Coordinates of C-alpha atoms in Angstrom, one line a residue:
M1 CA 0.0 0.0 0.0
P2 CA 2.7 2.6 0.9
S3 CA 4.5 1.9 -2.4
A4 CA 1.2 2.4 -4.3
I5 CA 0.7 5.8 -2.6
I6 CA 4.3 6.8 -3.3
L7 CA 3.8 5.9 -7.0
F8 CA 0.6 7.8 -7.2
V9 CA 2.1 11.0 -5.6
S10 CA 5.2 10.6 -7.8
G11 CA 2.9 10.4 -10.8
L12 CA 1.1 13.6 -9.8
A13 CA 4.4 15.4 -9.2
A14 CA 5.7 14.3 -12.6
T15 CA 2.5 15.4 -14.3
Y16 CA 2.7 18.8 -12.6
V17 CA 6.4 19.3 -13.6
F18 CA 5.6 18.2 -17.2
L19 CA 2.7 20.7 -17.5
R20 CA 4.8 23.5 -16.0
T21 CA 7.6 22.8 -18.4
L22 CA 5.2 22.5 -21.3
A23 CA 3.6 25.8 -20.5
F24 CA 7.0 27.5 -20.3
F25 CA 8.5 26.0 -23.5
S26 CA 5.3 26.4 -25.6
Q27 CA 5.3 30.2 -24.9
D28 CA 6.9 32.5 -27.4
P29 CA 8.7 35.3 -25.4
R30 CA 6.9 37.9 -27.7
E31 CA 3.5 36.6 -26.6
P32 CA 1.6 38.3 -23.8
K33 CA 2.8 37.0 -20.4
A34 CA 1.4 33.6 -19.5
I35 CA -0.6 33.0 -16.3
A36 CA -0.3 29.3 -15.6
G37 CA -2.3 29.0 -12.3
T38 CA -1.7 26.4 -9.6
I39 CA -2.0 23.6 -12.1
P40 CA -1.0 24.7 -15.7
F41 CA -3.6 24.1 -18.4
I42 CA -6.1 22.9 -15.8
S43 CA -6.5 25.8 -13.3
P44 CA -7.5 28.4 -15.9
L45 CA -10.1 26.1 -17.4
V46 CA -11.6 25.4 -14.0
G47 CA -11.6 29.1 -13.1
M48 CA -13.4 30.1 -16.3
L49 CA -16.0 27.4 -16.0
Y50 CA -16.8 28.0 -12.3
E51 CA -16.2 31.7 -11.8
K52 CA -17.3 32.9 -15.2
G53 CA -16.7 36.6 -15.6
G54 CA -15.4 36.9 -12.0
Y55 CA -12.4 34.9 -13.0
Y56 CA -11.2 37.5 -15.5
I57 CA -11.7 40.3 -12.9
R58 CA -9.7 38.3 -10.3
M59 CA -6.9 37.8 -12.8
R60 CA -6.9 41.4 -13.8
D61 CA -6.7 42.6 -10.2
R62 CA -4.1 40.1 -9.2
H63 CA -1.7 40.5 -12.1
N64 CA -2.4 44.0 -13.4
L65 CA -1.5 43.2 -17.0
P66 CA -3.0 44.9 -20.1
I67 CA -3.1 41.5 -21.8
Y68 CA -2.1 38.0 -20.8
T69 CA -2.0 34.4 -22.1
L70 CA -4.0 31.6 -20.6
R71 CA -2.7 28.1 -21.5
V72 CA -5.5 25.7 -21.6
P73 CA -6.0 22.4 -23.5
G74 CA -6.2 23.5 -27.1
P75 CA -5.2 26.9 -28.6
P76 CA -3.8 29.7 -26.4
L77 CA -6.3 32.2 -25.1
Y78 CA -5.3 35.9 -25.0
I79 CA -7.3 37.9 -22.5
V80 CA -7.4 41.6 -23.0
N81 CA -7.8 43.9 -20.0
S82 CA -6.9 47.3 -21.5
L83 CA -9.4 49.4 -23.4
S84 CA -6.7 50.9 -25.6
L85 CA -5.6 47.4 -26.6
V86 CA -9.2 46.3 -27.3
Q87 CA -9.5 49.3 -29.7
R88 CA -6.3 48.4 -31.4
I89 CA -7.3 44.7 -31.8
D90 CA -10.6 45.8 -33.3
R91 CA -8.7 47.4 -36.2
H92 CA -7.2 44.0 -37.2
I93 CA -10.3 43.0 -39.0
M94 CA -8.7 40.4 -41.3
T95 CA -6.1 38.8 -39.0
V96 CA -8.0 38.9 -35.6
A97 CA -11.4 38.0 -37.0
F98 CA -14.9 37.5 -35.8
S99 CA -16.1 35.8 -39.0
P100 CA -14.8 32.3 -38.1
I101 CA -17.1 32.3 -35.0
Q102 CA -20.0 33.3 -37.3
V103 CA -19.1 30.4 -39.6
R104 CA -19.2 27.9 -36.7
A105 CA -22.6 29.2 -35.6
C106 CA -23.9 28.8 -39.2
D107 CA -22.5 25.2 -39.3
K108 CA -23.2 23.9 -35.8
A109 CA -26.0 25.9 -34.3
M110 CA -28.0 26.6 -37.5
A111 CA -27.0 23.5 -39.4
V112 CA -26.8 25.2 -42.8
G113 CA -26.2 22.6 -45.5
N114 CA -22.9 22.0 -47.4
S115 CA -23.9 24.0 -50.4
G116 CA -24.9 27.0 -48.2
M117 CA -21.8 26.7 -46.1
E118 CA -19.6 26.9 -49.2
K119 CA -21.2 30.2 -50.1
I120 CA -21.0 31.6 -46.5
A121 CA -17.6 30.2 -45.5
G122 CA -15.8 29.7 -48.8
E123 CA -12.7 31.6 -50.0
K124 CA -14.5 34.9 -49.3
R125 CA -15.4 34.2 -45.7
L126 CA -13.2 37.1 -44.5
A127 CA -13.6 39.4 -47.6
E128 CA -15.5 42.7 -47.3
D129 CA -17.7 41.6 -50.2
G130 CA -18.3 38.1 -48.8
Y131 CA -21.5 36.9 -47.3
L132 CA -20.7 37.7 -43.7
R133 CA -19.1 41.0 -43.8
S134 CA -21.5 42.5 -46.4
F135 CA -24.5 41.3 -44.4
P136 CA -24.7 44.4 -42.0
R137 CA -24.5 46.8 -45.0
A138 CA -27.2 44.8 -46.9
T139 CA -29.6 45.1 -44.0
A140 CA -28.7 48.6 -42.8
P141 CA -31.7 50.3 -44.4
A142 CA -33.9 48.3 -42.0
T143 CA -31.8 48.6 -38.8
A144 CA -30.3 52.1 -39.1
P145 CA -32.3 55.2 -38.1
G146 CA -34.9 55.9 -40.8
P147 CA -38.2 54.6 -42.2
G148 CA -37.3 50.9 -42.0
L149 CA -36.3 51.1 -38.4
D150 CA -39.4 53.2 -37.6
A151 CA -41.7 50.6 -39.2
L152 CA -40.1 47.8 -37.0
N153 CA -40.4 49.8 -33.8
R154 CA -44.0 50.9 -34.7
A155 CA -45.1 47.3 -35.2
A156 CA -43.5 46.2 -31.9
V157 CA -45.1 49.1 -30.0
E158 CA -48.5 48.3 -31.5
N159 CA -48.1 44.8 -30.3
F160 CA -47.2 46.0 -26.8
A161 CA -50.3 48.4 -26.8
T162 CA -52.7 45.6 -27.7
S163 CA -51.1 43.3 -25.0
F164 CA -51.3 45.9 -22.3
D165 CA -55.0 46.7 -23.1
K166 CA -55.8 43.0 -22.6
L167 CA -53.8 42.8 -19.4
A168 CA -55.4 45.9 -18.0
A169 CA -58.9 44.5 -18.8
Q170 CA -58.1 41.5 -16.5
G171 CA -57.8 43.8 -13.5
Q172 CA -55.2 42.9 -10.8
T173 CA -53.0 40.1 -12.2
T174 CA -50.0 38.1 -10.8
I175 CA -47.3 37.3 -13.3
K176 CA -43.8 35.8 -13.3
L177 CA -41.7 38.8 -14.3
F178 CA -38.9 37.2 -16.3
H179 CA -41.2 34.9 -18.3
W180 CA -43.6 37.8 -18.9
V181 CA -40.9 40.1 -20.2
R182 CA -39.4 37.4 -22.3
H183 CA -42.8 36.6 -23.9
E184 CA -43.7 40.2 -24.5
L185 CA -40.4 41.0 -26.2
F186 CA -40.4 37.7 -28.2
A187 CA -44.0 38.2 -29.5
A188 CA -43.5 41.9 -30.4
T189 CA -40.1 41.2 -32.1
M190 CA -41.3 38.3 -34.1
D191 CA -44.5 40.0 -35.2
A192 CA -42.7 43.2 -36.2
T193 CA -40.2 41.2 -38.2
Y194 CA -42.3 38.5 -39.9
G195 CA -45.6 40.3 -40.3
P196 CA -49.0 38.7 -40.5
S197 CA -47.7 35.3 -41.4
N198 CA -45.3 35.3 -38.4
P199 CA -44.7 31.6 -37.7
F200 CA -44.4 32.3 -33.9
R201 CA -48.0 33.4 -33.6
H202 CA -48.6 29.8 -32.8
A203 CA -47.9 29.3 -29.1
N204 CA -46.3 25.9 -29.6
N205 CA -43.7 27.5 -32.0
E206 CA -42.7 30.0 -29.3
E207 CA -42.2 27.0 -26.9
E208 CA -40.1 25.3 -29.5
W209 CA -37.9 28.3 -29.8
F210 CA -37.1 28.4 -26.1
A211 CA -36.4 24.7 -26.1
Y212 CA -33.9 25.3 -28.9
E213 CA -32.4 28.4 -27.2
S214 CA -31.5 26.4 -24.1
G215 CA -29.2 24.1 -26.2
I216 CA -27.3 26.7 -28.3
M217 CA -24.1 26.3 -26.4
P218 CA -23.9 22.5 -26.6
L219 CA -24.6 22.8 -30.3
L220 CA -21.8 25.3 -30.8
M221 CA -19.4 23.2 -28.9
D222 CA -20.5 20.2 -31.0
F223 CA -20.0 17.8 -28.0
M224 CA -22.3 14.9 -28.5
P225 CA -25.3 17.1 -29.4
N226 CA -27.5 14.1 -30.0
I227 CA -27.2 13.4 -26.3
F228 CA -26.8 16.8 -24.6
A229 CA -28.9 18.9 -27.1
R230 CA -31.4 16.3 -28.3
R231 CA -34.5 18.5 -27.5
S232 CA -32.9 21.5 -29.2
L233 CA -32.2 19.5 -32.3
R234 CA -35.9 18.5 -32.5
A235 CA -37.0 22.1 -31.9
R236 CA -34.7 23.4 -34.6
D237 CA -36.2 20.9 -37.1
V238 CA -39.7 22.2 -36.3
M239 CA -38.7 25.9 -36.8
V240 CA -36.7 25.3 -40.0
A241 CA -39.8 23.6 -41.5
E242 CA -41.9 26.6 -40.5
F243 CA -39.4 29.0 -42.1
E244 CA -39.2 26.9 -45.2
R245 CA -42.9 27.2 -45.7
Y246 CA -42.8 30.9 -44.9
F247 CA -40.2 31.7 -47.6
K248 CA -41.4 29.2 -50.1
N249 CA -44.8 30.8 -50.0
K250 CA -43.2 34.3 -50.2
K251 CA -44.7 35.4 -47.0
H252 CA -41.7 37.6 -46.3
L253 CA -43.0 40.0 -48.9
D254 CA -45.7 40.9 -46.3
G255 CA -43.2 41.1 -43.5
S256 CA -40.8 43.8 -42.5
L257 CA -38.1 45.4 -44.7
L258 CA -35.6 43.6 -42.5
V259 CA -36.7 40.1 -43.3
Q260 CA -37.1 41.1 -47.0
L261 CA -33.5 42.4 -47.1
R262 CA -32.2 39.3 -45.3
Q263 CA -33.9 37.0 -47.9
K264 CA -32.6 39.2 -50.7
H265 CA -29.0 38.9 -49.3
N266 CA -29.3 35.2 -49.1
S267 CA -30.7 35.0 -52.7
A268 CA -27.8 37.2 -54.0
F269 CA -25.3 34.7 -52.6
G270 CA -27.2 31.7 -54.0
L271 CA -28.6 30.3 -50.8
D272 CA -31.7 28.1 -51.5
T273 CA -34.9 28.2 -49.4
S274 CA -33.7 25.5 -47.1
D275 CA -30.5 27.2 -46.2
T276 CA -32.3 30.6 -45.9
A277 CA -34.6 28.9 -43.4
H278 CA -31.6 27.6 -41.4
T279 CA -29.9 31.0 -41.3
E280 CA -33.1 32.6 -40.1
I281 CA -32.7 30.6 -36.8
G282 CA -29.6 32.7 -36.2
Q283 CA -31.5 35.9 -36.9
V284 CA -34.2 35.0 -34.3
A285 CA -31.4 34.3 -31.8
G286 CA -29.9 37.7 -32.5
G287 CA -33.2 39.3 -31.8
I288 CA -34.1 37.8 -28.5
V289 CA -31.4 35.7 -26.7
N290 CA -29.7 38.7 -25.1
T291 CA -32.5 41.3 -25.2
A292 CA -34.9 39.5 -22.9
P293 CA -32.5 38.9 -19.9
T294 CA -31.1 42.4 -20.1
A295 CA -34.6 43.9 -20.3
F296 CA -35.5 41.9 -17.2
W297 CA -32.6 43.4 -15.2
L298 CA -33.5 46.9 -16.4
I299 CA -37.1 46.5 -15.3
W300 CA -36.0 45.0 -12.0
Q301 CA -33.6 47.9 -11.3
V302 CA -36.4 50.4 -12.0
L303 CA -39.1 48.7 -10.0
A304 CA -36.9 47.8 -7.0
N305 CA -35.5 51.3 -6.4
S306 CA -38.0 54.0 -5.6
V307 CA -35.6 56.8 -6.7
V308 CA -34.9 55.3 -10.1
Y309 CA -38.6 54.5 -10.5
D310 CA -39.8 58.0 -9.6
E311 CA -37.3 59.7 -12.0
C312 CA -38.1 57.3 -14.9
L313 CA -41.9 57.6 -14.3
R314 CA -41.6 61.4 -14.2
E315 CA -39.7 61.5 -17.5
V316 CA -42.1 59.2 -19.4
S317 CA -45.2 60.9 -17.9
Q318 CA -44.2 64.1 -19.7
L319 CA -44.8 62.3 -23.0
V320 CA -48.4 61.6 -22.2
Q321 CA -51.3 63.9 -23.3
T322 CA -54.8 63.4 -22.0
N323 CA -57.7 64.7 -24.2
P324 CA -61.0 66.0 -22.8
D325 CA -62.5 62.5 -23.1
G326 CA -59.9 61.1 -20.8
V327 CA -58.0 59.2 -23.5
C328 CA -54.2 59.1 -22.9
T329 CA -52.0 59.5 -25.9
I330 CA -48.3 58.8 -26.0
D331 CA -45.8 58.9 -28.9
L332 CA -43.2 56.4 -27.8
A333 CA -40.8 57.6 -30.6
H334 CA -39.8 60.4 -28.2
I335 CA -38.3 58.1 -25.6
R336 CA -35.3 57.9 -27.9
T337 CA -34.6 61.7 -27.5
D338 CA -36.6 63.1 -24.7
C339 CA -35.9 60.6 -21.9
P340 CA -32.2 60.8 -21.1
I341 CA -32.6 59.2 -17.6
L342 CA -34.4 56.2 -19.0
V343 CA -31.7 55.7 -21.7
S344 CA -29.0 56.2 -19.1
T345 CA -30.6 53.5 -16.9
W346 CA -30.6 51.1 -19.8
Q347 CA -27.0 51.8 -20.5
E348 CA -26.1 51.3 -16.9
T349 CA -28.0 48.0 -16.8
L350 CA -25.9 46.8 -19.7
R351 CA -22.7 48.0 -18.0
F352 CA -23.5 46.7 -14.5
H353 CA -25.2 43.4 -15.3
G354 CA -23.6 42.6 -18.7
T355 CA -21.3 39.6 -19.0
S356 CA -20.7 39.3 -22.7
I357 CA -17.2 38.4 -24.0
A358 CA -16.1 39.6 -27.4
A359 CA -14.2 36.7 -29.1
R360 CA -11.9 36.7 -32.1
I361 CA -10.0 33.9 -33.9
I362 CA -6.4 34.7 -35.0
Q363 CA -6.0 34.0 -38.7
E364 CA -2.2 34.6 -38.9
D365 CA 0.5 35.8 -36.5
T366 CA -0.3 39.4 -35.6
L367 CA 1.7 41.9 -33.7
V368 CA -0.5 44.3 -31.7
D369 CA 0.7 47.6 -30.4
S370 CA 4.2 46.8 -31.7
Q371 CA 4.8 44.5 -28.8
Y372 CA 2.3 41.7 -28.3
L373 CA 2.4 38.7 -30.6
L374 CA -0.9 36.9 -31.1
K375 CA -0.2 33.5 -32.7
K376 CA -2.2 32.0 -35.5
G377 CA -4.9 29.7 -34.3
G378 CA -5.2 31.4 -30.9
V379 CA -8.3 33.0 -29.5
V380 CA -8.7 36.5 -28.2
L381 CA -11.2 37.1 -25.4
M382 CA -12.2 40.7 -24.4
P383 CA -14.6 40.4 -21.4
N384 CA -17.0 43.2 -20.9
T385 CA -16.9 42.6 -17.1
V386 CA -13.3 43.6 -17.1
I387 CA -13.7 46.9 -19.1
H388 CA -17.0 47.8 -17.4
S389 CA -15.5 47.4 -13.9
D390 CA -12.2 49.2 -14.5
Q391 CA -11.9 52.0 -12.0
T392 CA -9.4 53.9 -14.1
L393 CA -12.3 54.3 -16.7
W394 CA -15.4 54.5 -14.5
G395 CA -14.1 55.8 -11.2
P396 CA -14.5 54.4 -7.6
T397 CA -18.2 53.9 -8.0
T398 CA -17.9 51.2 -10.7
G399 CA -19.3 48.5 -8.3
Q400 CA -22.5 50.5 -7.7
F401 CA -25.6 50.8 -10.0
N402 CA -25.9 54.5 -10.9
H403 CA -28.8 55.1 -13.2
R404 CA -27.6 58.6 -14.0
R405 CA -24.0 57.6 -14.9
F406 CA -24.5 58.1 -18.7
L407 CA -26.2 61.5 -18.5
K408 CA -24.2 64.1 -20.5
T409 CA -24.6 66.7 -17.7
R410 CA -24.1 65.2 -14.2
K411 CA -23.9 66.8 -10.8
D412 CA -23.4 63.7 -8.7
G413 CA -19.6 63.8 -8.7
T414 CA -19.1 60.5 -10.6
T415 CA -16.1 60.1 -12.9
R416 CA -16.8 60.9 -16.6
H417 CA -15.9 57.9 -18.6
P418 CA -14.6 57.7 -22.2
A419 CA -17.4 57.0 -24.6
A420 CA -15.6 53.9 -26.0
A421 CA -15.4 52.4 -22.5
F422 CA -19.1 51.4 -22.9
R423 CA -19.2 48.1 -24.9
G424 CA -22.8 47.0 -24.2
F425 CA -23.4 46.4 -27.9
G426 CA -19.8 45.5 -28.9
G427 CA -17.5 47.9 -30.7
G428 CA -15.4 48.5 -33.7
H429 CA -16.5 46.5 -36.8
V430 CA -18.4 44.0 -34.6
L431 CA -21.2 46.3 -33.4
C432 CA -24.7 45.0 -32.9
P433 CA -26.7 46.3 -35.9
G434 CA -30.0 45.8 -34.0
R435 CA -29.1 48.0 -31.1
H436 CA -31.5 50.8 -32.1
F437 CA -34.4 48.5 -32.5
A438 CA -33.7 46.5 -29.3
S439 CA -33.1 49.6 -27.2
T440 CA -36.3 51.4 -28.3
E441 CA -38.3 48.2 -27.9
V442 CA -37.1 47.5 -24.4
L443 CA -37.6 51.2 -23.3
A444 CA -41.1 51.3 -24.8
L445 CA -42.0 48.1 -22.8
L446 CA -40.7 49.6 -19.6
A447 CA -42.4 53.0 -20.2
L448 CA -45.9 51.4 -20.8
L449 CA -45.5 49.1 -17.8
I450 CA -44.7 51.9 -15.3
L451 CA -47.3 54.3 -16.8
R452 CA -50.2 51.9 -16.8
F453 CA -49.6 49.6 -13.8
D454 CA -48.6 49.7 -10.2
V455 CA -46.2 46.8 -9.8
S456 CA -45.5 45.2 -6.4
P457 CA -43.6 42.0 -5.5
V458 CA -45.5 39.1 -4.0
G459 CA -44.4 39.1 -0.4
G460 CA -44.1 42.8 -0.3
K461 CA -40.3 43.2 -0.6
W462 CA -38.0 43.5 -3.6
V463 CA -35.3 40.8 -3.3
E464 CA -32.7 40.6 -6.1
P465 CA -32.7 37.1 -7.6
K466 CA -29.5 35.2 -7.7
K467 CA -27.8 35.1 -11.1
N468 CA -27.3 32.2 -13.5
M469 CA -24.2 33.1 -15.4
V470 CA -24.9 31.4 -18.7
M471 CA -21.9 31.3 -21.1
D472 CA -23.8 32.1 -24.3
R473 CA -25.7 35.2 -23.0
A474 CA -24.6 38.8 -22.7
C475 CA -26.5 39.1 -19.4
P476 CA -27.2 36.5 -16.7
L477 CA -30.6 34.8 -16.3
P478 CA -32.4 35.0 -12.9
K479 CA -32.0 31.6 -11.1
K480 CA -35.5 32.0 -9.8
D481 CA -38.3 34.1 -11.4
I482 CA -40.0 36.9 -9.4
E483 CA -43.7 36.9 -8.9
V484 CA -45.2 40.4 -9.1
V485 CA -48.7 41.8 -8.9
L486 CA -49.8 44.2 -11.7
T487 CA -52.6 46.6 -10.7
P488 CA -54.0 48.9 -13.4
K489 CA -53.6 52.6 -12.4
S490 CA -56.8 53.6 -14.0
N491 CA -59.5 52.5 -16.4
Q492 CA -58.5 55.2 -18.9
K493 CA -58.1 54.2 -22.6
W494 CA -54.7 54.6 -24.2
R495 CA -53.6 55.6 -27.7
V496 CA -50.0 54.5 -28.4
L497 CA -48.2 56.0 -31.4
F498 CA -44.8 55.8 -32.9
S499 CA -44.0 58.7 -35.2
D500 CA -41.4 58.8 -38.0
S501 CA -37.9 60.1 -37.2
D502 CA -34.4 60.0 -38.6
R503 CA -33.0 59.6 -35.1
G504 CA -32.0 56.5 -33.3
I505 CA -30.8 56.3 -29.7
D506 CA -27.2 57.5 -29.0
I507 CA -26.3 54.3 -27.2
V508 CA -22.6 53.6 -28.1
A509 CA -19.6 55.8 -29.0
E510 CA -20.3 55.2 -32.7
D511 CA -23.8 56.7 -32.4
L512 CA -22.8 59.8 -30.5
I513 CA -23.1 63.0 -32.5
D514 CA -20.6 64.9 -30.4
G515 CA -18.2 62.0 -30.1
G516 CA -18.3 61.6 -26.3
V517 CA -20.4 61.2 -23.3

């Protein structure tokens, strides 16, 4: 027995020495400094899996490096802590690329066929005129400020108005807040996008979507999906069949400009109806996966804090006009320009609760800032939690939720941050094209909620739910939903409008007219 124990301990020691040596000799001296952890290759992997975003913050605070290397099984990971380096890396569009991640999503999560993948991921997969990089430009008329975006927002707002009328007619109602927010946003987004033939008007198809959504990460990882994502695979088949019928019957022509431009782009690159239906799965994901949980935390922050609630309610109430017959009219297009506190609260929610990690795949050896070598095949990770909690950017109150932080004129003494420090919708060439639609939609939902209902938690006290840090979300999910009571404030009728405008929401540095916050 003693000899067996000695052999076991000796084996562990030899393995440890081997991993330490491997980590040292596999590191190019020009690469960012390597952080090995207690057990090289293993400790970083365990830390990332169990601590999630907290691991990157702990490594930043412990080592104080602008960028560092994590050696894990597989290609090296380069973790970026410095905003200035993030901005420099964003300029290396061809060599530190996002497109390979999109290619994998098309292949594994959407299951585009071989013919379609050749057109998406062929020799032009990184080219500016290729399918992926030209897609945002092709759909910009529907997502950038203008008539296409206004039509999307108007349709979503009309959906909210109808839903709120039905809810108010029920009188006092108890709901589960996260599930209610998720459903309202999903129904409004899908109706606005797909029009009268929206496949998700069937309740079972909405259920199929959320069954699929829960398995996106196992599908992307491609680790025995027939076992670990079996339900998601079945749900995907159901939705693809629905979309095939939708496009085959040309129902997109009755839908939004956005879905028409997406179909036109696919057709221009030779994708058939089947592959178009598969890519549409990814478009649905882009519209709801991150929007719903972030909207939940926004609404929770407003409802749970009386100061935030009062200021937001006062702001949106100024948009309401009541005619002599008692009908309340509101033009929700004005929340984009006339409700700075509401917009600031949304931005602060994205900063404070956001957990997204911008990832890039290195296509060839790249020297960044004339000193850091990023080797071909490696992966660059730029965690938002690191940038959004950096006290050198945000000041000593970075760990506090301050709904006024993003106001252009502030008198609360908080540090003024660089506009580029906010990366709630990405940055550089990988910037969420749907940010104007999503932001307006979420703020419209919140505005109608606090205008029309008193909201109180079951049990009488607002208690912040624990967070489920899901790897494939930009914001955590609540581990347990919150039950709240909705009580209509009055029996007045409401008329909800959304007027035309050429303005979006100045939400990220690229949107700001004056170039800074």
